[in-house]
Every structure is written in structure tokens, then in C-alpha cells.
Short mmCIF file of C-alpha atoms in Angstrom, two decimals:
data_model
loop_
_atom_site.label_atom_id
_atom_site.label_comp_id
_atom_site.label_asym_id
_atom_site.label_seq_id
_atom_site.Cartn_x
_atom_site.Cartn_y
_atom_site.Cartn_z
CA MET A 26 1.75 24.53 -39.30
CA MET A 27 4.03 21.50 -39.32
CA LYS A 28 6.61 23.54 -37.43
CA VAL A 29 4.10 24.50 -34.73
CA ALA A 30 3.04 20.86 -34.32
CA LEU A 31 6.68 19.83 -33.99
CA SER A 32 7.32 22.54 -31.41
CA VAL A 33 4.30 21.45 -29.38
CA LEU A 34 5.45 17.85 -29.59
CA LEU A 35 8.95 18.82 -28.46
CA LEU A 36 7.51 20.85 -25.61
CA LEU A 37 5.39 17.90 -24.51
CA VAL A 38 8.35 15.53 -24.65
CA THR A 39 10.47 17.97 -22.65
CA LEU A 40 7.71 18.51 -20.10
CA SER A 41 7.10 14.83 -19.56
CA SER A 42 10.80 14.11 -19.13
CA THR A 43 11.27 16.96 -16.66
CA LEU A 44 8.25 15.86 -14.63
CA GLY A 45 10.49 13.04 -13.51
CA LYS A 46 9.83 9.93 -11.50
CA TYR A 47 6.94 9.19 -9.21
CA ILE A 48 7.31 10.55 -5.69
CA PRO A 49 4.76 9.60 -3.00
CA LYS A 50 2.60 12.34 -1.47
CA SER A 51 4.24 11.67 1.87
CA GLY A 52 7.65 12.53 0.37
CA LYS A 53 10.57 10.68 -1.16
CA ARG A 54 11.41 7.35 0.46
CA ILE A 55 14.80 5.70 0.93
CA PRO A 56 14.69 2.46 -1.11
CA GLN A 57 14.42 -0.62 1.10
CA THR A 58 17.45 -2.91 1.02
CA LEU A 59 17.41 -6.67 1.20
CA SER A 60 20.03 -6.50 3.96
CA ARG A 61 17.78 -4.33 6.15
CA GLY A 62 20.98 -3.21 7.86
CA TRP A 63 22.40 -6.66 8.73
CA GLY A 64 25.29 -6.32 6.27
CA ASP A 65 25.04 -4.22 3.13
CA GLN A 66 27.97 -6.00 1.52
CA LEU A 67 26.46 -9.47 1.80
CA ILE A 68 24.41 -11.12 -0.93
CA TRP A 69 21.04 -11.84 0.66
CA ALA A 70 18.51 -14.44 -0.38
CA GLN A 71 15.04 -12.93 -0.59
CA THR A 72 12.97 -15.95 0.46
CA TYR A 73 13.49 -19.18 2.39
CA GLU A 74 13.01 -21.24 -0.78
CA GLU A 75 15.72 -19.21 -2.49
CA GLY A 76 18.01 -19.59 0.54
CA LEU A 77 17.54 -23.36 0.59
CA TYR A 78 18.22 -23.54 -3.13
CA TRP A 79 21.50 -21.63 -2.83
CA SER A 80 22.51 -23.55 0.28
CA ARG A 81 22.09 -26.86 -1.52
CA SER A 82 23.65 -25.84 -4.79
CA LYS A 83 26.67 -24.09 -3.21
CA THR A 84 26.96 -26.58 -0.32
CA LYS A 85 27.06 -23.77 2.21
CA PRO A 86 25.04 -23.56 5.43
CA LEU A 87 22.14 -21.10 5.52
CA MET A 88 21.74 -18.56 8.33
CA VAL A 89 18.19 -17.31 8.83
CA ILE A 90 17.75 -14.19 10.95
CA PHE A 91 14.25 -13.41 12.18
CA HIS A 92 13.91 -9.83 13.32
CA LEU A 93 11.65 -6.79 13.40
CA GLU A 94 12.69 -3.32 12.33
CA ASP A 95 11.11 -1.63 15.36
CA CYS A 96 12.25 -4.19 17.96
CA PRO A 97 14.99 -2.71 20.19
CA HIS A 98 16.60 -6.13 20.82
CA SER A 99 16.78 -6.83 17.09
CA LYS A 100 18.24 -3.39 16.46
CA ALA A 101 20.90 -3.74 19.17
CA LEU A 102 22.00 -7.13 17.84
CA LYS A 103 21.95 -5.83 14.26
CA LYS A 104 24.33 -3.00 15.10
CA ILE A 105 26.97 -5.28 16.62
CA PHE A 106 26.39 -7.96 13.98
CA SER A 107 26.74 -5.63 10.98
CA GLU A 108 29.86 -3.99 12.39
CA ASP A 109 31.65 -7.24 13.22
CA ASN A 110 34.03 -7.81 10.33
CA GLU A 111 34.86 -11.39 11.32
CA ILE A 112 31.19 -12.33 11.21
CA GLN A 113 30.56 -10.41 8.01
CA LYS A 114 33.56 -11.96 6.25
CA MET A 115 32.68 -15.50 7.29
CA LEU A 116 29.06 -15.00 6.25
CA ASP A 117 30.11 -13.61 2.90
CA GLU A 118 32.53 -16.40 2.14
CA ASP A 119 31.01 -19.48 3.76
CA PHE A 120 27.27 -18.92 4.26
CA ILE A 121 24.04 -18.21 2.46
CA VAL A 122 22.19 -15.47 4.36
CA LEU A 123 18.54 -14.60 4.72
CA ASN A 124 16.84 -12.12 7.03
CA LEU A 125 13.09 -12.15 7.48
CA VAL A 126 10.68 -9.77 9.17
CA TYR A 127 7.80 -12.13 8.56
CA GLU A 128 7.50 -15.75 9.68
CA THR A 129 7.47 -18.53 7.09
CA THR A 130 4.96 -21.38 7.08
CA ASP A 131 7.77 -23.86 7.86
CA LYS A 132 7.48 -24.83 11.52
CA HIS A 133 11.00 -26.25 11.59
CA LEU A 134 12.22 -22.67 11.66
CA SER A 135 10.62 -22.05 15.06
CA PRO A 136 11.73 -25.06 17.16
CA ASP A 137 10.84 -23.29 20.44
CA GLY A 138 8.43 -20.65 19.20
CA GLN A 139 8.33 -17.50 17.12
CA TYR A 140 10.24 -14.60 18.64
CA VAL A 141 12.79 -12.02 17.53
CA PRO A 142 15.69 -11.75 17.22
CA ARG A 143 16.16 -15.43 16.44
CA ILE A 144 18.96 -17.04 14.42
CA ILE A 145 18.51 -20.48 12.91
CA PHE A 146 21.10 -22.41 10.91
CA VAL A 147 20.13 -24.81 8.15
CA ASP A 148 22.52 -27.43 6.79
CA PRO A 149 22.87 -27.81 2.98
CA SER A 150 21.20 -31.22 3.47
CA MET A 151 18.11 -29.07 4.29
CA THR A 152 18.21 -30.09 7.95
CA VAL A 153 17.43 -27.31 10.42
CA ARG A 154 20.31 -27.28 12.93
CA ALA A 155 18.10 -27.18 16.04
CA ASP A 156 21.22 -28.31 17.95
CA ILE A 157 23.02 -24.99 17.42
CA ILE A 158 21.70 -22.81 20.22
CA GLY A 159 22.53 -19.60 22.05
CA PRO A 160 22.94 -19.09 25.82
CA TYR A 161 19.25 -18.76 26.81
CA SER A 162 17.30 -21.89 27.73
CA ASN A 163 13.91 -20.20 27.40
CA ARG A 164 14.66 -18.78 23.94
CA MET A 165 17.27 -21.08 22.57
CA TYR A 166 17.89 -19.27 19.28
CA ALA A 167 18.06 -15.74 20.69
CA TYR A 168 21.27 -13.73 21.01
CA GLU A 169 22.01 -10.48 22.80
CA PRO A 170 24.72 -8.08 21.56
CA ALA A 171 27.06 -9.41 24.28
CA ASP A 172 26.70 -12.95 22.85
CA ILE A 173 28.38 -12.16 19.55
CA LYS A 174 31.30 -14.52 20.29
CA ILE A 175 28.87 -17.35 21.00
CA LEU A 176 27.20 -16.62 17.68
CA LEU A 177 30.60 -16.73 15.95
CA ASP A 178 31.33 -20.10 17.57
CA ASN A 179 27.94 -21.33 16.42
CA MET A 180 28.73 -20.23 12.88
CA LYS A 181 31.88 -22.34 13.06
CA LYS A 182 29.73 -25.29 14.22
CA ALA A 183 27.32 -24.74 11.32
CA LYS A 184 30.27 -24.77 8.89
CA LYS A 185 30.93 -28.38 9.91
CA LEU A 186 28.31 -29.84 7.63
CA LEU A 187 26.14 -32.80 8.48
CA ARG A 188 26.73 -35.94 6.50
CA SER A 189 24.34 -35.73 3.60
CA GLU A 190 22.28 -38.86 3.08
CA LEU A 191 22.36 -38.36 -0.68
CA MET S 1 54.83 2.61 31.65
CA MET S 2 51.16 3.38 32.20
CA LYS S 3 51.43 6.11 29.59
CA VAL S 4 52.88 3.73 27.02
CA ALA S 5 50.12 1.20 27.65
CA LEU S 6 47.53 3.92 27.21
CA SER S 7 49.13 5.09 23.98
CA VAL S 8 49.20 1.57 22.62
CA LEU S 9 45.55 1.13 23.59
CA LEU S 10 44.62 4.39 21.90
CA LEU S 11 46.54 3.38 18.80
CA LEU S 12 44.71 0.04 18.68
CA VAL S 13 41.32 1.72 19.09
CA THR S 14 42.15 4.20 16.36
CA LEU S 15 43.42 1.47 14.05
CA SER S 16 40.37 -0.71 14.52
CA SER S 17 38.01 2.19 13.88
CA THR S 18 39.83 3.31 10.76
CA LEU S 19 39.89 -0.23 9.40
CA GLY S 20 36.18 0.35 8.81
CA LYS S 21 33.49 -1.96 7.60
CA TYR S 22 33.88 -5.27 5.86
CA ILE S 23 34.49 -5.04 2.12
CA PRO S 24 34.51 -8.22 0.00
CA LYS S 25 37.73 -9.19 -1.78
CA SER S 26 35.98 -8.72 -5.10
CA GLY S 27 35.32 -5.07 -4.22
CA LYS S 28 32.54 -3.00 -2.69
CA ARG S 29 29.05 -4.03 -3.72
CA ILE S 30 25.99 -1.86 -4.26
CA PRO S 31 23.44 -2.98 -1.64
CA GLN S 32 20.59 -4.98 -3.18
CA THR S 33 17.19 -3.28 -3.01
CA LEU S 34 13.88 -5.00 -2.44
CA SER S 35 12.49 -3.15 -5.48
CA ARG S 36 15.18 -4.62 -7.78
CA GLY S 37 14.47 -1.64 -10.04
CA TRP S 38 10.69 -2.08 -10.37
CA GLY S 39 9.95 1.10 -8.38
CA ASP S 40 12.28 2.40 -5.71
CA GLN S 41 9.54 4.51 -4.13
CA LEU S 42 7.16 1.60 -3.55
CA ILE S 43 6.98 -0.38 -0.33
CA TRP S 44 7.73 -3.96 -1.34
CA ALA S 45 6.73 -7.12 0.47
CA GLN S 46 9.69 -9.48 0.77
CA THR S 47 7.87 -12.81 0.59
CA TYR S 48 4.55 -14.14 -0.72
CA GLU S 49 3.35 -14.84 2.82
CA GLU S 50 4.08 -11.25 3.77
CA GLY S 51 2.34 -9.98 0.62
CA LEU S 52 -0.78 -12.05 1.37
CA TYR S 53 -0.81 -10.80 4.95
CA TRP S 54 -0.68 -7.14 3.90
CA SER S 55 -3.21 -7.69 1.13
CA ARG S 56 -5.70 -9.17 3.56
CA SER S 57 -5.13 -6.71 6.37
CA LYS S 58 -5.18 -3.62 4.15
CA THR S 59 -7.87 -5.00 1.77
CA LYS S 60 -5.73 -4.18 -1.24
CA PRO S 61 -4.99 -6.47 -4.18
CA LEU S 62 -1.50 -7.97 -4.41
CA MET S 63 0.58 -7.77 -7.58
CA VAL S 64 3.27 -10.43 -7.90
CA ILE S 65 5.96 -9.87 -10.52
CA PHE S 66 8.12 -12.85 -11.46
CA HIS S 67 11.27 -11.80 -13.24
CA LEU S 68 14.98 -12.47 -13.64
CA GLU S 69 17.68 -9.85 -13.41
CA ASP S 70 19.53 -11.05 -16.50
CA CYS S 71 16.44 -11.68 -18.66
CA PRO S 72 16.19 -9.05 -21.46
CA HIS S 73 12.37 -9.27 -21.58
CA SER S 74 12.14 -8.69 -17.82
CA LYS S 75 14.56 -5.78 -18.07
CA ALA S 76 12.68 -4.12 -20.95
CA LEU S 77 9.36 -4.37 -19.11
CA LYS S 78 10.97 -3.17 -15.87
CA LYS S 79 12.24 0.00 -17.52
CA ILE S 80 8.82 1.02 -18.86
CA PHE S 81 7.07 -0.14 -15.70
CA SER S 82 9.30 1.75 -13.27
CA GLU S 83 9.14 4.96 -15.34
CA ASP S 84 5.35 4.94 -15.72
CA ASN S 85 4.10 7.35 -13.08
CA GLU S 86 0.46 6.32 -13.44
CA ILE S 87 1.34 2.71 -12.71
CA GLN S 88 3.71 3.61 -9.88
CA LYS S 89 1.16 5.92 -8.23
CA MET S 90 -1.67 3.39 -8.45
CA LEU S 91 0.56 0.63 -7.12
CA ASP S 92 1.71 2.80 -4.24
CA GLU S 93 -1.78 3.86 -3.24
CA ASP S 94 -3.97 0.87 -4.04
CA PHE S 95 -1.82 -2.26 -4.20
CA ILE S 96 0.53 -4.47 -2.22
CA VAL S 97 3.56 -5.25 -4.38
CA LEU S 98 5.99 -8.15 -4.47
CA ASN S 99 8.67 -9.01 -7.01
CA LEU S 100 10.32 -12.41 -7.01
CA VAL S 101 13.33 -13.82 -8.83
CA TYR S 102 12.66 -17.26 -7.44
CA GLU S 103 9.46 -19.31 -7.78
CA THR S 104 7.34 -20.06 -4.71
CA THR S 105 6.01 -23.50 -3.86
CA ASP S 106 2.44 -22.26 -4.46
CA LYS S 107 1.28 -23.65 -7.80
CA HIS S 108 -1.61 -21.19 -8.01
CA LEU S 109 0.98 -18.57 -8.93
CA SER S 110 1.85 -20.37 -12.16
CA PRO S 111 -1.56 -21.10 -13.75
CA ASP S 112 0.01 -21.75 -17.17
CA GLY S 113 3.59 -22.47 -16.23
CA GLN S 114 6.66 -20.78 -14.79
CA TYR S 115 8.14 -18.14 -17.05
CA VAL S 116 9.36 -14.56 -16.77
CA PRO S 117 8.29 -11.83 -16.87
CA ARG S 118 4.93 -12.87 -15.44
CA ILE S 119 2.48 -10.73 -13.49
CA ILE S 120 -0.16 -12.32 -11.30
CA PHE S 121 -2.82 -10.50 -9.29
CA VAL S 122 -4.16 -11.87 -6.01
CA ASP S 123 -7.40 -10.64 -4.46
CA PRO S 124 -7.44 -9.78 -0.72
CA SER S 125 -9.74 -12.82 -0.33
CA MET S 126 -6.52 -14.75 -1.19
CA THR S 127 -7.88 -15.82 -4.57
CA VAL S 128 -5.37 -15.77 -7.42
CA ARG S 129 -6.99 -13.71 -10.21
CA ALA S 130 -6.24 -16.20 -12.99
CA ASP S 131 -8.90 -14.33 -14.99
CA ILE S 132 -6.75 -11.20 -15.34
CA ILE S 133 -4.57 -11.95 -18.34
CA GLY S 134 -2.32 -10.18 -20.85
CA PRO S 135 -2.53 -10.33 -24.66
CA TYR S 136 -0.66 -13.61 -25.25
CA SER S 137 -2.62 -16.86 -25.32
CA ASN S 138 0.48 -19.05 -24.94
CA ARG S 139 1.80 -17.11 -21.93
CA MET S 140 -1.28 -15.54 -20.44
CA TYR S 141 0.43 -13.57 -17.67
CA ALA S 142 3.28 -12.16 -19.74
CA TYR S 143 3.52 -8.52 -20.82
CA GLU S 144 5.82 -6.80 -23.29
CA PRO S 145 6.82 -3.13 -22.84
CA ALA S 146 4.24 -2.18 -25.53
CA ASP S 147 1.48 -3.76 -23.40
CA ILE S 148 1.78 -1.31 -20.53
CA LYS S 149 -1.73 0.10 -21.15
CA ILE S 150 -3.17 -3.42 -20.99
CA LEU S 151 -1.35 -3.91 -17.71
CA LEU S 152 -2.82 -0.66 -16.40
CA ASP S 153 -6.32 -1.79 -17.41
CA ASN S 154 -5.69 -5.10 -15.65
CA MET S 155 -4.66 -3.23 -12.52
CA LYS S 156 -8.00 -1.43 -12.65
CA LYS S 157 -9.73 -4.81 -12.95
CA ALA S 158 -7.80 -6.13 -9.96
CA LYS S 159 -8.88 -3.09 -7.94
CA LYS S 160 -12.49 -4.27 -8.30
CA LEU S 161 -12.28 -6.77 -5.50
CA LEU S 162 -13.97 -10.14 -5.51
CA ARG S 163 -16.76 -10.60 -3.02
CA SER S 164 -15.16 -12.10 0.04
CA GLU S 165 -16.91 -15.18 1.33
CA LEU S 166 -16.16 -14.22 4.91
#
């Protein structure tokens, strides 16, 4: 009797372990990454608060990328951006990075409106670098794939930190 | 002469394409996931604002998990949590999920202090369900791995939405 109970127990244990992990009805999903394709090798902050914290404590400028996964302009920029080793290396070594698909409540991050793609730099002194702009006067923080060199120059500007008032 | 130039060009193109993607000096990293191990098959909100937005627009309660990647209590709960198919299925179908390793500025999310692991439910009416608590009176929103059934019961409570005042 004991033996039967043990066998049943074993069977149950085996069954439950072979049933495996939860899979949605719609089929297995690819886990979302924090990079969302903007650089899988970079260490991404998850939220703006986290980005600001790391920027201050590591004294590195923060780059905030606003984008949408189904926006063709965002996608085109992302491709060039993620494949540009100079940009990726500089970001990895000298910047804190954050990409957002949802706007924050902080209006300083949309100096001339909310649009995507939009790249905003924030100094470790927690000052939004509204002075670091791309080539378009109507959307000052937008970049096209062809503007990647301008973006690189802007990153170099952002690396020259503002004088902290602390 | 033309031929040589072409060959050199071809060589350069080949070289640059074989150089491949940026890899940090410290070695290749595993891309961070938004799930951070709490359920790779779930669709995670990245920020609290995003979570609130989805909760309201889909009329589903939001579960916010505060944790730390190197906290043994968080890790132990995460293991049980991510392997519990009943929890994963209910979360996938009836909840909006968010996990955070960094506190937000919203004090409603820490009714009795900031500690990890801590699980807070938010109603689609944007009311933090401070009434849905775990078994510990000193840390009311904490759960141990052995409390997974209590957590499941609390999820069922959270599914009974508050009457919206709208």
C-alpha cells in the first residue's frame, strides 16, 4: 500500500515537472529586453529615476531615447544606432542609457513637445541639456539615420559636463 | 589602378562587416530582460506610468513587484513565483505587471516603508490597494516563498475591482 502511494506520488511529481513552464495560449513569446534593440550589450536603466540616480552617482551624462516599437522613423534610427560601434562603445563607457516607449511626467524631457524618435541628454547635475539639439528646427531633438555623426558630436558635447553647483 | 582601388574598397567593406557588433572589454553580456526572471512569457510594463496607463485602458489590476537582483529573499520568491503556472497564467490573462528594482517617487507604493520583496496591487481606478496584504504585520506587503497561496488569494481579491468613481 505504501509502495503504491509512493509510486503515485512519484508519478505526480514527474508529471508536474514535465508539464513545464507556462506558455500563453497565443504561443511562446520572445522575452522583452530592456534594450528594445538599441544596444543589447549596454546596461540600460529601466526608469528615469533610476537613470538620474546612476547619472549622479557615476558622474556620467544620461541619454534618454524616446521611441515607439512600431514607428518606422524610430526603427530606422535604431538600426543605424545599434550597429554603430563608436556610438555603442562611447555609450557603454561614458554614459548612462535609458530608452522609453512611454512618456514620463517630467516636462523637462519634452522641451519642444512629445514626439519620437527624440534623444535628450541630461547632465549629472540633473540639468536637462536642452542646448544639445539635432539638425531640425521644428523637432529639435529628433535625428534621422543620416544624422548619426551629428548625434555622435552631440554625445561628445554631453560628455563635457556642466559645472555642478554642489 | 582602378582595380586596386576597388580591391582595397572591397577589403575594407569585408573587414568592417566581419568586425561585427560592439562587445564590451569585460566580455559579452547577456541582454537584460524586462521580466528580470519573474516570468519571461509575461508582457511587462517598463515604468509605473506605463503600468497605470495599461491598467486603466484595459481595466485590469496592476501588480507592482519591488525587488533587488542580489537580495536572497527576492530571489527565493522569484523562483517559486516564476515557476507557478497558476500565477503566471492569471497574471498574463487578468493583470498588468511591472517589476522594479528602483523605488518610484510615488509614496502610495510604500504604505509601510520601502523594502524588498514587496508586492503592491493597484486598481484600474488608480487606487493603491493598501488593503491587500500578506501574512506579516511588520512588512505588510512582503511574501516568502511559502506564502505563494496567500499571494494567489490576494490576486483573486485584486481581480474584484473597486467601484470606479467615474
